Tab-separated table of C-alpha atoms in Angstrom:
chain	number	residue	atom	x	y	z
A	1	MET	CA	-38.114	-2.192	37.143
A	2	ASN	CA	-35.820	-4.434	39.497
A	3	THR	CA	-32.161	-3.419	38.880
A	4	ASN	CA	-29.954	-6.438	39.330
A	5	VAL	CA	-26.333	-5.972	41.062
A	6	TRP	CA	-23.767	-8.563	40.173
A	7	LYS	CA	-20.794	-8.697	42.255
A	8	VAL	CA	-17.654	-9.920	40.087
A	9	ASP	CA	-14.102	-10.225	41.360
A	10	LYS	CA	-12.024	-8.884	38.278
A	11	TYR	CA	-9.158	-11.014	39.353
A	12	VAL	CA	-10.727	-14.720	39.048
A	13	ASP	CA	-10.037	-16.805	35.939
A	14	ASN	CA	-12.536	-17.973	33.330
A	15	LEU	CA	-14.500	-14.886	33.618
A	16	GLU	CA	-16.398	-15.537	30.506
A	17	ASN	CA	-18.258	-18.219	32.173
A	18	ASN	CA	-18.843	-16.545	35.269
A	19	PRO	CA	-22.661	-16.946	35.868
A	20	GLN	CA	-23.246	-13.136	36.689
A	21	VAL	CA	-21.403	-12.444	33.612
A	22	VAL	CA	-23.510	-14.790	31.601
A	23	ASP	CA	-26.535	-13.544	33.282
A	24	ALA	CA	-25.641	-10.090	32.450
A	25	ALA	CA	-24.829	-10.970	28.689
A	26	ASN	CA	-28.393	-12.588	28.364
A	27	PHE	CA	-30.038	-9.158	29.271
A	28	LEU	CA	-27.672	-7.474	26.824
A	29	ARG	CA	-29.203	-10.164	24.152
A	30	GLU	CA	-32.842	-9.274	25.057
A	31	ASN	CA	-31.924	-5.540	24.288
A	32	GLU	CA	-31.838	-4.708	28.000
A	33	LEU	CA	-29.388	-2.264	29.596
A	34	VAL	CA	-26.272	-3.547	31.919
A	35	ALA	CA	-24.089	-1.271	33.472
A	36	LEU	CA	-20.366	-2.442	33.469
A	37	PRO	CA	-16.887	-1.306	34.820
A	38	THR	CA	-14.143	0.060	32.536
A	39	GLU	CA	-10.709	1.377	33.369
A	40	THR	CA	-12.194	4.881	33.157
A	41	VAL	CA	-15.850	5.105	34.324
A	42	TYR	CA	-18.993	2.568	34.599
A	43	GLY	CA	-20.582	2.468	31.095
A	44	LEU	CA	-24.084	2.044	30.207
A	45	GLY	CA	-24.175	-0.983	28.039
A	46	GLY	CA	-26.868	-1.643	25.223
A	47	ASN	CA	-26.774	-3.596	21.931
A	48	ALA	CA	-25.382	-1.241	19.591
A	49	GLU	CA	-27.226	-2.864	16.617
A	50	SER	CA	-30.517	-2.611	18.100
A	51	ASP	CA	-32.602	0.873	17.658
A	52	GLU	CA	-34.623	-0.634	20.888
A	53	ALA	CA	-31.765	-0.840	23.071
A	54	VAL	CA	-29.974	2.310	22.347
A	55	ALA	CA	-33.549	4.361	22.490
A	56	LYS	CA	-33.326	2.629	26.047
A	57	ILE	CA	-29.859	4.165	26.720
A	58	PHE	CA	-31.300	7.637	25.938
A	59	ALA	CA	-34.112	7.255	27.976
A	60	ALA	CA	-32.659	5.989	31.071
A	61	LYS	CA	-29.914	8.870	31.062
A	62	GLY	CA	-32.084	11.581	29.967
A	63	ARG	CA	-29.412	11.991	27.090
A	64	PRO	CA	-30.141	14.331	24.101
A	65	GLY	CA	-30.586	12.043	20.946
A	66	ASP	CA	-27.853	14.296	19.281
A	67	ASN	CA	-24.988	13.223	21.331
A	68	PRO	CA	-23.398	10.085	19.858
A	69	LEU	CA	-22.122	6.783	21.614
A	70	ILE	CA	-19.106	5.128	21.588
A	71	ILE	CA	-19.136	1.362	20.714
A	72	HIS	CA	-17.361	-1.001	22.835
A	73	ILE	CA	-15.562	-4.045	21.386
A	74	ALA	CA	-13.589	-7.089	22.678
A	75	GLU	CA	-11.471	-7.970	19.805
A	76	ARG	CA	-10.160	-5.967	16.620
A	77	LYS	CA	-11.859	-7.992	13.801
A	78	GLN	CA	-14.968	-6.910	14.948
A	79	LEU	CA	-14.321	-3.579	13.625
A	80	ASN	CA	-14.909	-5.185	10.059
A	81	ARG	CA	-18.439	-5.629	10.900
A	82	PHE	CA	-19.261	-1.810	10.774
A	83	VAL	CA	-16.533	0.303	9.708
A	84	THR	CA	-15.385	0.829	6.180
A	85	GLU	CA	-11.514	1.100	6.642
A	86	VAL	CA	-8.920	1.192	9.402
A	87	PRO	CA	-6.427	4.329	8.462
A	88	PRO	CA	-2.650	3.625	9.018
A	89	SER	CA	-2.957	6.240	11.889
A	90	ALA	CA	-5.641	4.471	13.671
A	91	ALA	CA	-3.969	0.922	13.517
A	92	LYS	CA	-0.694	2.417	15.106
A	93	LEU	CA	-2.944	3.733	17.802
A	94	MET	CA	-4.780	0.527	18.290
A	95	ASP	CA	-1.223	-1.139	18.637
A	96	ALA	CA	-0.184	1.320	21.174
A	97	PHE	CA	-3.049	1.956	23.371
A	98	TRP	CA	-5.939	-0.606	22.718
A	99	PRO	CA	-7.122	-2.054	25.201
A	100	GLY	CA	-7.056	1.018	27.148
A	101	PRO	CA	-8.758	4.761	27.365
A	102	LEU	CA	-8.738	5.559	23.693
A	103	THR	CA	-11.841	6.009	21.567
A	104	ILE	CA	-11.034	5.841	17.805
A	105	ILE	CA	-13.090	7.530	15.161
A	106	PHE	CA	-13.664	5.603	12.084
A	107	LYS	CA	-15.915	5.828	8.974
A	108	LYS	CA	-18.914	4.003	9.325
A	109	LYS	CA	-20.632	1.080	7.398
A	110	GLU	CA	-24.170	2.165	6.533
A	111	GLY	CA	-26.855	0.124	8.286
A	112	ALA	CA	-24.378	-2.053	10.447
A	113	LEU	CA	-25.218	-0.437	13.622
A	114	SER	CA	-28.145	1.360	14.994
A	115	GLU	CA	-28.344	4.836	13.489
A	116	LYS	CA	-29.465	6.235	16.896
A	117	ALA	CA	-26.080	5.209	18.473
A	118	THR	CA	-24.357	7.374	15.903
A	119	ALA	CA	-26.625	10.115	16.161
A	120	GLY	CA	-26.758	10.030	12.422
A	121	LEU	CA	-23.340	10.755	11.910
A	122	GLU	CA	-21.257	9.238	8.879
A	123	THR	CA	-18.634	8.166	11.605
A	124	VAL	CA	-18.605	5.724	14.621
A	125	ALA	CA	-16.484	6.099	17.464
A	126	VAL	CA	-15.261	2.755	18.682
A	127	ARG	CA	-12.890	1.487	21.958
A	128	MET	CA	-11.540	-1.504	23.415
A	129	PRO	CA	-11.784	-1.206	27.149
A	130	ASP	CA	-8.889	-2.474	29.354
A	131	HIS	CA	-10.906	-4.096	32.117
A	132	PRO	CA	-11.277	-8.023	32.698
A	133	VAL	CA	-14.951	-7.813	33.488
A	134	ALA	CA	-15.803	-5.807	30.682
A	135	ILE	CA	-13.924	-7.723	28.108
A	136	ALA	CA	-15.718	-11.118	29.377
A	137	LEU	CA	-18.917	-9.369	29.220
A	138	LEU	CA	-18.397	-8.154	25.471
A	139	LYS	CA	-16.944	-11.750	24.312
A	140	THR	CA	-19.891	-13.482	26.278
A	141	CYS	CA	-22.824	-11.533	24.561
A	142	GLY	CA	-21.014	-11.606	21.281
A	143	LEU	CA	-22.325	-7.903	20.157
A	144	PRO	CA	-20.823	-4.616	19.907
A	145	ILE	CA	-22.137	-2.688	22.764
A	146	ALA	CA	-23.159	1.097	22.894
A	147	ALA	CA	-21.943	2.176	26.530
A	148	PRO	CA	-22.017	6.180	27.711
A	149	SER	CA	-21.001	6.925	31.241
A	150	ALA	CA	-23.818	4.781	33.659
A	151	ASN	CA	-25.425	8.194	35.078
A	152	SER	CA	-28.047	10.648	34.785
A	153	SER	CA	-27.119	13.124	31.954
A	154	GLY	CA	-25.261	16.223	33.092
A	155	LYS	CA	-24.281	14.622	36.269
A	156	PRO	CA	-20.467	13.387	37.356
A	157	SER	CA	-19.662	10.108	35.749
A	158	PRO	CA	-19.995	7.109	37.779
A	159	THR	CA	-16.538	5.692	39.443
A	160	LYS	CA	-18.388	2.966	41.548
A	161	ALA	CA	-21.050	0.651	41.053
A	162	GLU	CA	-22.882	2.573	44.050
A	163	HIS	CA	-22.712	5.893	41.823
A	164	VAL	CA	-24.620	3.956	39.141
A	165	LEU	CA	-27.458	2.857	41.640
A	166	ASP	CA	-27.643	6.621	42.915
A	167	ASP	CA	-28.609	7.818	39.374
A	168	LEU	CA	-30.272	4.603	37.424
A	169	ASN	CA	-31.532	2.071	40.020
A	170	GLY	CA	-34.935	0.992	38.737
A	171	LYS	CA	-34.244	2.216	35.327
A	172	ILE	CA	-32.061	-0.535	34.124
A	173	ALA	CA	-31.667	-4.264	34.306
A	174	GLY	CA	-28.469	-4.613	36.029
A	175	VAL	CA	-25.018	-3.422	37.227
A	176	LEU	CA	-21.982	-5.687	37.043
A	177	ASP	CA	-20.160	-4.268	39.977
A	178	GLY	CA	-16.530	-5.043	39.465
A	179	GLY	CA	-14.966	-2.457	42.040
A	180	ALA	CA	-13.813	1.117	41.605
A	181	THR	CA	-12.502	2.189	38.135
A	182	GLY	CA	-8.824	3.110	37.579
A	183	VAL	CA	-8.396	6.118	35.571
A	184	GLY	CA	-11.425	7.840	36.796
A	185	VAL	CA	-11.882	10.071	33.628
A	186	GLU	CA	-13.431	9.054	30.151
A	187	SER	CA	-11.223	7.815	27.459
A	188	THR	CA	-9.624	10.112	25.016
A	189	VAL	CA	-11.316	10.563	21.844
A	190	ILE	CA	-9.407	11.049	18.640
A	191	ASP	CA	-10.541	11.395	14.988
A	192	CYS	CA	-8.641	9.534	12.188
A	193	THR	CA	-10.771	9.896	9.620
A	194	GLY	CA	-8.628	12.855	8.016
A	195	THR	CA	-5.443	13.491	6.831
A	196	LEU	CA	-4.407	14.351	10.337
A	197	PRO	CA	-5.410	13.089	13.443
A	198	VAL	CA	-7.761	15.255	15.512
A	199	ILE	CA	-8.292	14.984	19.313
A	200	LEU	CA	-12.214	15.583	19.898
A	201	ARG	CA	-11.974	14.933	23.780
A	202	PRO	CA	-8.904	14.878	26.039
A	203	GLY	CA	-8.974	11.637	28.396
A	204	GLY	CA	-6.800	8.991	29.845
A	205	VAL	CA	-4.368	9.165	27.139
A	206	THR	CA	-2.526	12.152	26.708
A	207	LYS	CA	-1.706	14.628	23.770
A	208	GLU	CA	1.892	13.777	23.994
A	209	GLN	CA	1.352	10.003	24.533
A	210	LEU	CA	-0.201	10.114	20.962
A	211	GLU	CA	2.060	12.528	19.111
A	212	GLU	CA	4.934	9.749	20.336
A	213	VAL	CA	3.160	7.063	18.214
A	214	VAL	CA	1.784	9.026	14.854
A	215	GLY	CA	3.774	12.448	15.063
A	216	GLU	CA	1.630	15.734	14.961
A	217	VAL	CA	-2.057	15.507	16.758
A	218	ARG	CA	-4.340	18.546	16.498
A	219	GLU	CA	-6.950	19.729	18.898
A	220	ASP	CA	-10.547	20.380	17.490
A	221	ALA	CA	-11.852	23.688	17.479
A	222	ALA	CA	-15.330	22.310	18.792
A	223	LEU	CA	-13.528	21.839	21.989
A	224	LYS	CA	-14.435	25.462	22.913
A	225	ASP	CA	-17.148	26.025	20.266
A	226	GLN	CA	-20.317	25.223	22.114
A	227	SER	CA	-22.474	25.769	18.886
A	228	ALA	CA	-20.635	23.130	16.676
A	229	ARG	CA	-22.345	19.808	16.155
A	230	PRO	CA	-20.674	17.064	18.211
A	231	LYS	CA	-18.789	14.270	16.484
A	232	SER	CA	-17.987	12.792	19.805
A	233	PRO	CA	-19.410	12.341	23.039
A	234	GLY	CA	-18.793	14.782	25.935
A	235	MET	CA	-18.202	17.613	23.175
A	236	LYS	CA	-21.896	19.171	23.770
A	237	TYR	CA	-23.751	20.247	26.813
A	238	THR	CA	-22.933	20.654	30.175
A	239	HIS	CA	-21.569	17.682	31.988
A	240	TYR	CA	-20.535	16.141	35.288
A	241	ALA	CA	-22.188	18.699	37.107
A	242	PRO	CA	-22.964	18.407	41.060
A	243	ASN	CA	-26.189	19.354	42.332
A	244	ALA	CA	-24.618	22.940	43.852
A	245	PRO	CA	-23.334	25.305	41.343
A	246	LEU	CA	-19.478	24.967	40.721
A	247	PHE	CA	-16.937	27.980	40.149
A	248	MET	CA	-13.540	27.539	39.162
A	249	VAL	CA	-11.002	30.046	40.762
A	250	SER	CA	-7.954	30.810	39.324
A	251	GLY	CA	-5.450	32.803	41.848
A	252	THR	CA	-4.064	32.209	45.436
A	253	ARG	CA	-5.314	30.151	48.276
A	254	GLY	CA	-5.918	33.459	50.225
A	255	PHE	CA	-7.943	34.703	47.337
A	256	LEU	CA	-10.225	31.501	47.343
A	257	GLN	CA	-10.734	31.717	51.027
A	258	THR	CA	-11.703	35.289	50.719
A	259	LEU	CA	-14.809	34.138	48.185
A	260	VAL	CA	-15.462	31.311	50.871
A	261	GLU	CA	-16.047	33.956	53.643
A	262	GLU	CA	-17.909	36.351	51.678
A	263	LYS	CA	-20.716	33.328	50.643
A	264	ARG	CA	-20.484	31.976	54.515
A	265	GLY	CA	-21.347	35.583	55.220
A	266	GLU	CA	-24.550	35.589	52.976
A	267	GLY	CA	-25.527	32.405	55.067
A	268	LEU	CA	-24.508	29.938	52.388
A	269	ARG	CA	-22.853	26.485	53.294
A	270	VAL	CA	-19.937	26.510	51.128
A	271	GLY	CA	-17.587	23.419	49.455
A	272	VAL	CA	-13.984	23.655	48.647
A	273	LEU	CA	-12.504	21.307	46.020
A	274	THR	CA	-8.806	21.110	46.561
A	275	THR	CA	-5.774	18.732	46.897
A	276	GLU	CA	-4.332	16.899	49.971
A	277	GLU	CA	-1.403	19.577	49.836
A	278	ASN	CA	-3.966	22.478	50.638
A	279	GLU	CA	-6.733	20.592	52.416
A	280	SER	CA	-5.468	21.950	55.646
A	281	PHE	CA	-5.536	25.783	54.677
A	282	TYR	CA	-9.272	26.230	53.745
A	283	GLU	CA	-12.118	26.587	56.368
A	284	ALA	CA	-15.541	26.167	54.776
A	285	GLU	CA	-18.558	23.629	55.251
A	286	LEU	CA	-17.274	21.065	53.186
A	287	VAL	CA	-13.311	20.534	52.245
A	288	LEU	CA	-12.749	17.717	49.715
A	289	ALA	CA	-9.152	16.759	48.863
A	290	CYS	CA	-9.431	15.464	45.136
A	291	GLY	CA	-5.999	13.615	44.816
A	292	ARG	CA	-2.398	15.135	44.877
A	293	ARG	CA	-1.513	17.863	42.956
A	294	ALA	CA	1.909	16.819	42.527
A	295	GLU	CA	0.405	13.649	40.891
A	296	LEU	CA	-2.300	14.732	38.776
A	297	GLU	CA	-3.432	11.152	37.697
A	298	THR	CA	-4.610	10.985	41.192
A	299	VAL	CA	-6.916	14.030	40.556
A	300	ALA	CA	-8.261	12.438	37.633
A	301	ALA	CA	-9.178	9.270	39.376
A	302	SER	CA	-10.893	10.878	42.223
A	303	LEU	CA	-12.555	13.734	40.454
A	304	TYR	CA	-16.257	12.389	39.889
A	305	ASP	CA	-16.244	10.580	43.458
A	306	THR	CA	-15.569	14.070	45.122
A	307	LEU	CA	-18.019	15.970	43.078
A	308	ARG	CA	-20.669	13.546	44.131
A	309	SER	CA	-19.541	13.779	47.650
A	310	PHE	CA	-20.418	17.514	47.543
A	311	ASN	CA	-23.981	16.311	47.020
A	312	GLN	CA	-24.257	14.252	50.348
A	313	GLY	CA	-22.616	17.421	52.127
A	314	LYS	CA	-25.603	19.417	50.844
A	315	VAL	CA	-23.700	22.601	49.932
A	316	ASP	CA	-25.011	25.538	48.443
A	317	ILE	CA	-21.925	26.694	46.223
A	318	ILE	CA	-18.578	24.997	45.316
A	319	PHE	CA	-15.477	26.637	44.540
A	320	SER	CA	-12.572	24.579	43.134
A	321	GLU	CA	-8.877	24.821	42.628
A	322	ILE	CA	-7.455	24.781	39.028
A	323	PHE	CA	-5.037	22.396	37.529
A	324	PRO	CA	-2.015	22.605	35.035
A	325	ASN	CA	-3.778	22.315	31.959
A	326	GLU	CA	-1.071	19.752	30.462
A	327	GLY	CA	-0.740	16.026	30.542
A	328	VAL	CA	-3.877	14.375	32.093
A	329	GLY	CA	-4.447	17.686	33.785
A	330	HIS	CA	-5.868	18.995	30.572
A	331	ALA	CA	-8.662	16.046	30.854
A	332	VAL	CA	-9.246	17.127	34.404
A	333	MET	CA	-9.773	20.783	33.403
A	334	ASN	CA	-11.828	19.860	30.304
A	335	ARG	CA	-14.284	18.087	32.715
A	336	LEU	CA	-13.808	20.727	35.335
A	337	GLU	CA	-14.774	23.309	32.958
A	338	LYS	CA	-18.017	21.517	31.504
A	339	ALA	CA	-19.081	20.974	35.418
A	340	ALA	CA	-18.853	24.682	36.097
A	341	GLY	CA	-20.529	25.586	32.902
A	342	HIS	CA	-16.920	27.548	32.142
A	343	LYS	CA	-17.688	29.851	35.202
A	344	LEU	CA	-14.046	30.906	36.122
A	345	ILE	CA	-13.203	33.544	38.735
A	346	SER	CA	-9.973	35.253	38.599
A	347	GLU	CA	-8.071	37.125	40.902
C-alpha cells in the first residue's frame, strides 16, 4: 500500500476545505486508515462505526483486541449518537477541558459503534482533540473516529509525522502532517460512569486540575494491577518501549554513572536519559536530555521523541533518571514505568 503524506499548515484558515484534509476525509469514509495530528500524539484514525476499519487499526498496529480505542469527535452533540447519558461530572469536565487532552468514559449505546472499538465493554472512551487539523478532519468526514496512537503496538508513541512513517509506512492510507505535537503524552482518561470520577490513565490534564472542577477524584487500582481487564487504553501490556532494555534508576547521579561504567566494562553501548540540567554530568555512548527537570511539561513533550532517538543511537541498554510523581510528572512516570516494564534499580 502506498502511504500518502499530506502536509497541512495548522495556522491557515478554512482547513475544512483544504484539499489535503478533504482527501484524507474521503479515505476515512472508505474505511481506510489516516494518521492525524492531535495536541498529545499522532492518532491512527479509522471509522469507529465500521468493524472493517477498526479491524484494520488493530492489524496495522499489531494491537491486542482486548485493548479498547478512544473515539474522537469534533462537536459535543455527536455524543448523542453513541452514549446513553452525560453525567453532571462529565459535563463539568467537558466545559473545562474540551477540546483538550482529556478522555471521558461514558456508558455506550448498544449497536452505535463497532464492538471491536470498545473491546466488548459496556462503556466508551471519548475525547475532543485540541488541534485545528484534527478538528477539521473530523468535521469534514462527519464520522466518530477511533484513533489510538499511530505507532506499532508497544513502541514509543509518535509526536511527529516521521515517527508514524517509521512504524506504519505502507500499512495505512496516509498521514496528515500537521507538525510536531505539543503535550507529548497521551490524554488523561477519567471514568465518569460511577458515583465518583476515577482516573484510569494519567495524562495531559493533572489530577489537581480535575479536582479543581469536580472535587474528589480517585485513581483506579488497575493502574498498578497488570492482571485487571482494561477499561482504558494504555492500562495493559508494555507500552512506549525503545528497542534496547530500559531501566529506571532511583538514586544520585553518581550511582547512575556507576551503573553506566559497569555495563560499559562489559562491552555494552549505554544510553542515559536525563534532563538539560544534568546532561553534562554523564559519560556514556549516548546521553540525551529530555526537557528540563524544572519544567516537567518539557519532559512530557520530549519523552517519546527521546525514547525513539535511542533506537537511532543503537545502544544496548538505557538507564533513565526518574521524575517527581506529581502533576504532569505523574503521567511521565506512568509512561516511563511501562516503557521499562516496571524495571527499577534503587541505590
